[in-house]
XYZ file of C-alpha atoms in Angstrom:
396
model
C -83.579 -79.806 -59.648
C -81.504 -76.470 -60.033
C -83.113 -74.174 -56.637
C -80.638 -71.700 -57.280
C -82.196 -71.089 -60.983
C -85.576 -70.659 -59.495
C -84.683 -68.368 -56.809
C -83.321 -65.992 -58.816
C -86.182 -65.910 -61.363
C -88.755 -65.292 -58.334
C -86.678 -62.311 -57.126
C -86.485 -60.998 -60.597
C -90.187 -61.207 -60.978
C -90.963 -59.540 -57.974
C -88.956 -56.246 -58.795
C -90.765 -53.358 -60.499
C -90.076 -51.795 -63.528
C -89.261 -48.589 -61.580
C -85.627 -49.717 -60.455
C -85.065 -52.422 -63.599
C -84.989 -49.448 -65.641
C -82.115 -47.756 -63.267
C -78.541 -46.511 -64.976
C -75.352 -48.614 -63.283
C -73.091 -45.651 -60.915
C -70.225 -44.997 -63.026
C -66.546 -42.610 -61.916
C -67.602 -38.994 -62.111
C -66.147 -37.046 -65.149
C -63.186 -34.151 -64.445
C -64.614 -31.151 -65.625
C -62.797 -29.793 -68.971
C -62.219 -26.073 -67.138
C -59.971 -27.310 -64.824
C -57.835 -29.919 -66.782
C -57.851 -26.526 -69.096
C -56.378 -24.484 -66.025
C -53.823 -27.000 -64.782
C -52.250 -27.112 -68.057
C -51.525 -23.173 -68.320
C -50.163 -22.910 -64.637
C -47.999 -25.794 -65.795
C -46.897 -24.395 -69.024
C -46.326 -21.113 -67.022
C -43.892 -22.952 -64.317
C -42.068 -24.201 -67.195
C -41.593 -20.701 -68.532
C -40.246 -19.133 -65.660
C -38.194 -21.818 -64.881
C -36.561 -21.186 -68.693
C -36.475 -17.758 -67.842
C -34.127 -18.350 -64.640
C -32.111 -21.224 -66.685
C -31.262 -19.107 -70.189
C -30.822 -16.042 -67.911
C -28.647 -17.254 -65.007
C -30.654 -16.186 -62.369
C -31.594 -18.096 -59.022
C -35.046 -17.605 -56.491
C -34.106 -15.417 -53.827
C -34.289 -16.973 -50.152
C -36.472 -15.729 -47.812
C -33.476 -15.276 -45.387
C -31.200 -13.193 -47.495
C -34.298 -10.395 -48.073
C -31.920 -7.156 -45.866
C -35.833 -5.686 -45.462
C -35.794 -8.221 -42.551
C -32.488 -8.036 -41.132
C -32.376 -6.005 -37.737
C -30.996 -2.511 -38.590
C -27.387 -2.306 -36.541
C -25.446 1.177 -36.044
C -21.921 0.896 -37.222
C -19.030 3.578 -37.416
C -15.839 3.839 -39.480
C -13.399 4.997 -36.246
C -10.117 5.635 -38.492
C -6.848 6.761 -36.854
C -6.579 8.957 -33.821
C -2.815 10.942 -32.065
C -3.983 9.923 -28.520
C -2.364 10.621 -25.193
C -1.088 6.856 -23.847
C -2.110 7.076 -20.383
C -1.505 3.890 -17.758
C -4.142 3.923 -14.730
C -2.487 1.584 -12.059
C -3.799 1.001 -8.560
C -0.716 0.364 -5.579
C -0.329 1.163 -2.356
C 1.584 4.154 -0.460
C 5.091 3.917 1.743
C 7.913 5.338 2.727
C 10.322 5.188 -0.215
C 13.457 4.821 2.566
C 11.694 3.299 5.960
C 14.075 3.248 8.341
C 13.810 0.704 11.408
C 15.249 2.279 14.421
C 16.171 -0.231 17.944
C 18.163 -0.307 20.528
C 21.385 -1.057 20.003
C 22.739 -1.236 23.704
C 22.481 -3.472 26.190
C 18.873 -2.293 26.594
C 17.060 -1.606 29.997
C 14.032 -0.201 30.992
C 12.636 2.948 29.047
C 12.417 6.201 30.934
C 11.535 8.435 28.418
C 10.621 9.006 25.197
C 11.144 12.322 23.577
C 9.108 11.956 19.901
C 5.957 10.704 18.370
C 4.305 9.699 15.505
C 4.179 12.278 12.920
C 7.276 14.178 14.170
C 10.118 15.512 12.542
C 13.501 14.804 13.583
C 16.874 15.568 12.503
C 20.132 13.259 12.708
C 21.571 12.481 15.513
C 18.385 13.669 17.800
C 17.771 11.543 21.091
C 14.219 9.162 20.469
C 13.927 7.505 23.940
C 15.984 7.218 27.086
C 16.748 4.035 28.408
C 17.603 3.887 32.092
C 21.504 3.734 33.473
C 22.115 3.947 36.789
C 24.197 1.165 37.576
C 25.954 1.928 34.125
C 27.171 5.872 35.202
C 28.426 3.301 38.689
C 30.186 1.533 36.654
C 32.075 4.429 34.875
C 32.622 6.642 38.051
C 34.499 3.141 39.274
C 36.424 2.662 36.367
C 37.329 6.448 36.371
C 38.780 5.883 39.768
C 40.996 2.610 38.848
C 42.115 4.983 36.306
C 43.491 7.201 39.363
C 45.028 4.514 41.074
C 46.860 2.946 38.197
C 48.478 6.738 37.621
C 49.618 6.678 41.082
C 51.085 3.138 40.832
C 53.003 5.287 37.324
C 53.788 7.952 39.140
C 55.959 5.779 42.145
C 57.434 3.211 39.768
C 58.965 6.507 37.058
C 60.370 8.469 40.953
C 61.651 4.651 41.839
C 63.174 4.868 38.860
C 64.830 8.188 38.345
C 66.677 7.536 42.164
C 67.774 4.109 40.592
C 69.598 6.137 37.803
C 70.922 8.646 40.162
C 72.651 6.081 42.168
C 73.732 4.107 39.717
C 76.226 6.643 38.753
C 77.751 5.558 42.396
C 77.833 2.191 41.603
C 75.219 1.380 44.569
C 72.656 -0.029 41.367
C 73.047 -2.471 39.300
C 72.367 -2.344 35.414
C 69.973 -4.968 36.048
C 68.080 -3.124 38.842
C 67.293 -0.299 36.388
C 66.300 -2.538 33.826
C 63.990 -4.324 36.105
C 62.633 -0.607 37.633
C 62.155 0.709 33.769
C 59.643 -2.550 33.441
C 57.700 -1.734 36.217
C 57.397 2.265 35.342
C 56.284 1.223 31.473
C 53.618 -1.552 32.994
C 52.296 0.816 35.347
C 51.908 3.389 32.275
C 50.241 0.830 30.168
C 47.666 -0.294 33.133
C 46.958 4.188 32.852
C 45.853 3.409 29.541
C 44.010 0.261 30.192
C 41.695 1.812 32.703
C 41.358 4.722 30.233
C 40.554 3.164 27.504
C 38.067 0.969 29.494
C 36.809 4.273 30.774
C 36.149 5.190 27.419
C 34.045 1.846 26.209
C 31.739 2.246 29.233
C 31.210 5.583 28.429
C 30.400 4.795 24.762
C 27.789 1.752 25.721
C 26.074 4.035 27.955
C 25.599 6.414 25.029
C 24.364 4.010 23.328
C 21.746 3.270 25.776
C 20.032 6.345 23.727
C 17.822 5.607 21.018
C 19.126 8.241 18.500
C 17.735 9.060 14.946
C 20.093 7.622 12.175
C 18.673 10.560 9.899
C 16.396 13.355 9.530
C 13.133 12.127 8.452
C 9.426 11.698 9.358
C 7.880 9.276 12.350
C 6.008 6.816 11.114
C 5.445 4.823 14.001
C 6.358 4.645 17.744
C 6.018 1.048 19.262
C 7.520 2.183 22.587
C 6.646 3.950 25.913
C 8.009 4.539 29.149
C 8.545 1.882 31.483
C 8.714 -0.813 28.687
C 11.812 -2.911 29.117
C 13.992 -3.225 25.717
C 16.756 -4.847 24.811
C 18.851 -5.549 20.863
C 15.810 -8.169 20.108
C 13.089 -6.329 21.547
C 12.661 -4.836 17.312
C 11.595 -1.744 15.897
C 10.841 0.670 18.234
C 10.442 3.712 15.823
C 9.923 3.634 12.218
C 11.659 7.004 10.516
C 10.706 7.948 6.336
C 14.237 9.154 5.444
C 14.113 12.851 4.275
C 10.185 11.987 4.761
C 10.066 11.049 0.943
C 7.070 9.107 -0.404
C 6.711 6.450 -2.792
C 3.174 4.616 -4.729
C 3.952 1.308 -5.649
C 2.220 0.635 -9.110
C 1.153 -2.789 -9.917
C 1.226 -3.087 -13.771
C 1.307 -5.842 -16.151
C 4.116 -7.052 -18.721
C 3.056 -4.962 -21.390
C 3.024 -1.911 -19.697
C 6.030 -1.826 -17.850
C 7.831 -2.796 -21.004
C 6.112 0.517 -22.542
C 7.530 3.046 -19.525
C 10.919 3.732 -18.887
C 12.733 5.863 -15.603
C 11.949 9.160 -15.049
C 8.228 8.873 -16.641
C 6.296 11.516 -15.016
C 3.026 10.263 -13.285
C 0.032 11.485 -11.217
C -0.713 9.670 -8.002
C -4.663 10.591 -6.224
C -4.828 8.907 -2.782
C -7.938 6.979 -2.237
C -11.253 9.293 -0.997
C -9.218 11.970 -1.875
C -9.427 14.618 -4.628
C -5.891 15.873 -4.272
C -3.494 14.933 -7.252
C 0.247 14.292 -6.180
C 3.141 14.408 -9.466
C 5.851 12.031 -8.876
C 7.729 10.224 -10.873
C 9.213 7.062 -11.932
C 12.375 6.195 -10.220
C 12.625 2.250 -10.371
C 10.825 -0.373 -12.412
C 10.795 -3.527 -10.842
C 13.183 -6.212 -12.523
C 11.627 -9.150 -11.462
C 7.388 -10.422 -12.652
C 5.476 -12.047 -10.025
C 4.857 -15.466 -11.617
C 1.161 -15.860 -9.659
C 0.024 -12.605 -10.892
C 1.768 -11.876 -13.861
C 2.294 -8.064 -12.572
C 5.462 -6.102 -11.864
C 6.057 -3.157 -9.861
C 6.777 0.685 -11.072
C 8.139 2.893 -7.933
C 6.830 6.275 -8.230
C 9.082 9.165 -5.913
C 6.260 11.503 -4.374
C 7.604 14.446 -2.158
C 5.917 14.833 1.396
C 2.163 15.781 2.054
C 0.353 14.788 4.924
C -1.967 13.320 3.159
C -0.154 10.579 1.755
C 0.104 8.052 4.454
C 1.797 5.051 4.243
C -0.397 1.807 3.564
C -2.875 3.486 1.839
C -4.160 2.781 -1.437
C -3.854 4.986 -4.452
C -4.271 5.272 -8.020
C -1.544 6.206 -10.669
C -1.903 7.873 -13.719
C 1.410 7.586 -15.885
C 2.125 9.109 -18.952
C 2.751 6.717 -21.499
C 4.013 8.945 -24.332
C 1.363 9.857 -27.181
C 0.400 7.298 -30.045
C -1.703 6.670 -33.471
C -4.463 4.167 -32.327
C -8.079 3.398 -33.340
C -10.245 4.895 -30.360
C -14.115 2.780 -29.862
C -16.540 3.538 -27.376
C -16.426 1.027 -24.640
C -20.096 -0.394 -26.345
C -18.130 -1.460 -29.380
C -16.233 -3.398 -27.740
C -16.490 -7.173 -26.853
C -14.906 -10.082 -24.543
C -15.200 -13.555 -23.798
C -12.538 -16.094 -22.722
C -11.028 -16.304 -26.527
C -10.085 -12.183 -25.656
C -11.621 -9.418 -26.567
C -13.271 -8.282 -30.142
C -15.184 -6.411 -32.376
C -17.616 -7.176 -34.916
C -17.372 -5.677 -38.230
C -19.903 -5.758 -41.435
C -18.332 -7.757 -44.075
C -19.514 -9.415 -47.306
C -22.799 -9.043 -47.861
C -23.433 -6.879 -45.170
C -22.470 -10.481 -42.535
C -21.256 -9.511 -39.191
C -17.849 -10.808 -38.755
C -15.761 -11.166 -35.417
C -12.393 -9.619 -35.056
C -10.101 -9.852 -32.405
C -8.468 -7.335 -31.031
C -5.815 -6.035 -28.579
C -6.532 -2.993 -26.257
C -4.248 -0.137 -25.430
C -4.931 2.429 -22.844
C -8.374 4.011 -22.002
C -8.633 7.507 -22.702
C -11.357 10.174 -22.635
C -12.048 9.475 -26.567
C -12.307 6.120 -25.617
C -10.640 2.512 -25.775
C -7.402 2.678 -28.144
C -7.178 -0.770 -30.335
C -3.213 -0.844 -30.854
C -3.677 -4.219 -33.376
C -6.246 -6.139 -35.212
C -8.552 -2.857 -36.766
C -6.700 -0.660 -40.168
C -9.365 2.024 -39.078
C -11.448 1.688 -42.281
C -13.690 -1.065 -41.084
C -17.532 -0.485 -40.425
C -17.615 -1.467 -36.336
C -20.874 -2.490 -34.714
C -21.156 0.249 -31.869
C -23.522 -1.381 -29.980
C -25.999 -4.565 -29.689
C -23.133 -6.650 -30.577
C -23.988 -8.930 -27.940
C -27.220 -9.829 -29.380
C -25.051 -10.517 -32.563
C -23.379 -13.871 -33.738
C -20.600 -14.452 -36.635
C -22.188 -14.443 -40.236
C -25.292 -12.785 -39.146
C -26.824 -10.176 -41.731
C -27.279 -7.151 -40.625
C -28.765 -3.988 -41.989
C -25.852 -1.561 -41.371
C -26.741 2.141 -40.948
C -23.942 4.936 -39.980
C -24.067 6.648 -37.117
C -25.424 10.363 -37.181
C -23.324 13.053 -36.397
């Protein structure tokens, strides 16, 4: 018996006509509009892209549209006849310091005639070292001198009675020779004693701490009582002629640029007052640590430059054809320092650059600009190689 034949004829008799008569789903139709559509926008893609191919063009990016590049000021700087002035700092001193000691056999200091900040002239008397037993020692030598004249004096009589009786024959030839012996030793010991005499007095002049030349005090490291001696050092330090000097600390480059006699203005630190020296030695030696050498600049005397202060030189360099920036155009990392410029297709593009001396104008560029470039002058630290920028000049 076939069940499966029977079940499906009960289920089939049991379903109404309602859903026997029912339409099997079927895949919903595309409607003909938009097939229609589809087909222009196609056929219009394929047109433009014929239009680009037969006419050579290309789609512009959205990155190359300049209505969205950031608008950047730029200037065309050209040449400038500037003034090539060198601002060095240094310090002040004496351009001839002169160490003055004692030079004696020293003793204890009795007085002291000068000071700081005094003028003296050659030869004048600093400080006065005590001597008493020194003047002893001369007033005994001065009397030694008196006794060897009055050993002279008997051995030249002893000597003219020798010749007067050897004309008699009571005197021997060798008696007067031996009597002319004693008178010349007893002369010489005179001029022992005087010459001794002479030395004493001489040390205890020296005993006088005496100015080697006129000049200026700069310092006084002595007072009375103190007890000096040929080590005891410096006790007065003397400006020759009081003449000044600024030593300038420049670099490589710029001492190569000056020469001697270059005239220069010195201003004293938390001072106003402008000093004009000028350049009298350039140093011939470059200190390997720092890379800096030393111009000496000759100032005449004013009270208010004072040794070991600082100071700030101005020299004139001599007058050249430079491109002059404003300090904003100009950039520096640790490759140096640069400028950008607009290039192609208005794309910033670095240039390095070497800087001269800063003037009023502004910063001289002595090599890498012709003049004729357009220079960012400002925001180009916000800026990076090949960036485009909308360039606009800058208004008078």
């Amino acid at each position: 018996m076939n069940y499966e034949t029977s079940i499906r004829a009960e289920a089939a008799d049991g379903v109404t006509t309602e859903y026997t008569g029912a339409r099997t789903l079927s895949t919903p139709r595309v409607p003909r509009w938009l097939i229609v559509g589809g087909l222009g926008l196609f056929g219009l893609l394929l047109a433009i892209g014929a239009y680009f191919a037969l006419a050579g063009g290309e789609p512009v990016a959205v990155g190359d549209d300049n209505s969205q590049a950031p608008v950047v000021t730029v200037i065309t700087p050209g040449k400038t006849t500037v003034s090539a002035t060198i601002e060095a700092p240094g310090s002040l001193a004496a351009r001839r310091p002169m160490p003055v000691g004692s030079v004696g056999e020293g003793g204890q200091v009795v007085r002291v005639t000068v000071d700081a900040g005094d003028w003296v002239q050659q030869g004048q008397v600093l400080a006065v070292i005590d001597r008493s037993v020194q003047v002893q020692q001369a007033e005994a030598q001065a009397a030694q001198i008196e006794v060897a004249r009055a050993d002279a004096n008997i051995a030249q009589a002893n000597l003219d009675r020798a010749l007067q009786l050897v004309e008699r024959g009571f005197i021997s030839k060798a008696d007067v020779d031996r009597l002319t012996a004693t008178r010349d030793a007893a002369a010489a010991r005179v001029k022992v004693a005087e010459a001794q005499l002479r030395e004493l007095r001489a040390r205890n002049d020296r005993l006088n701490v005496v100015a080697p030349a006129s000049g200026y005090v700069l310092q006084r490291n002595v007072e009375p009582g103190q007890t000096v001696g040929p080590g005891t050092g410096a006790l007065f330090t003397i400006a020759s002629g009081g003449e000044m000097e600024m030593l300038a600390q420049l670099s490589e480059e710029q001492l190569a640029g000056l020469s001697v006699g270059t005239m220069a203005t010195v201003i004293p630190t938390g001072s106003d007052e402008e000093f004009s020296g000028q350049v009298w030695q350039l140093s011939p030696v470059i200190d390997q640590a720092s890379r800096q050498g030393t111009a000496r600049i000759a100032l005449p005397f004013a009270p208010a430059l004072r040794p070991g202060g600082f100071a700030t030189a101005r020299i004139n360099g001599g007058s050249l054809t430079a491109t002059v920036l404003p300090e904003s155009a100009v950039l520096a990392d640790e490759e140096g320092s640069f400028v950008y410029i607009v290039g192609e297709d208005n794309k910033t593009v670095r240039r390095a650059v070497t800087i001269g001396s800063v003037t009023e104008q502004g910063i001289a560029i002595t090599e890498g600009l012709s003049g004729t470039e357009q220079v960012v002058l400002r925001a180009g630290g916000f800026l990076n190689a090949g960036e485009t920028i909308n360039p606009q000049a800058q208004q008078k």
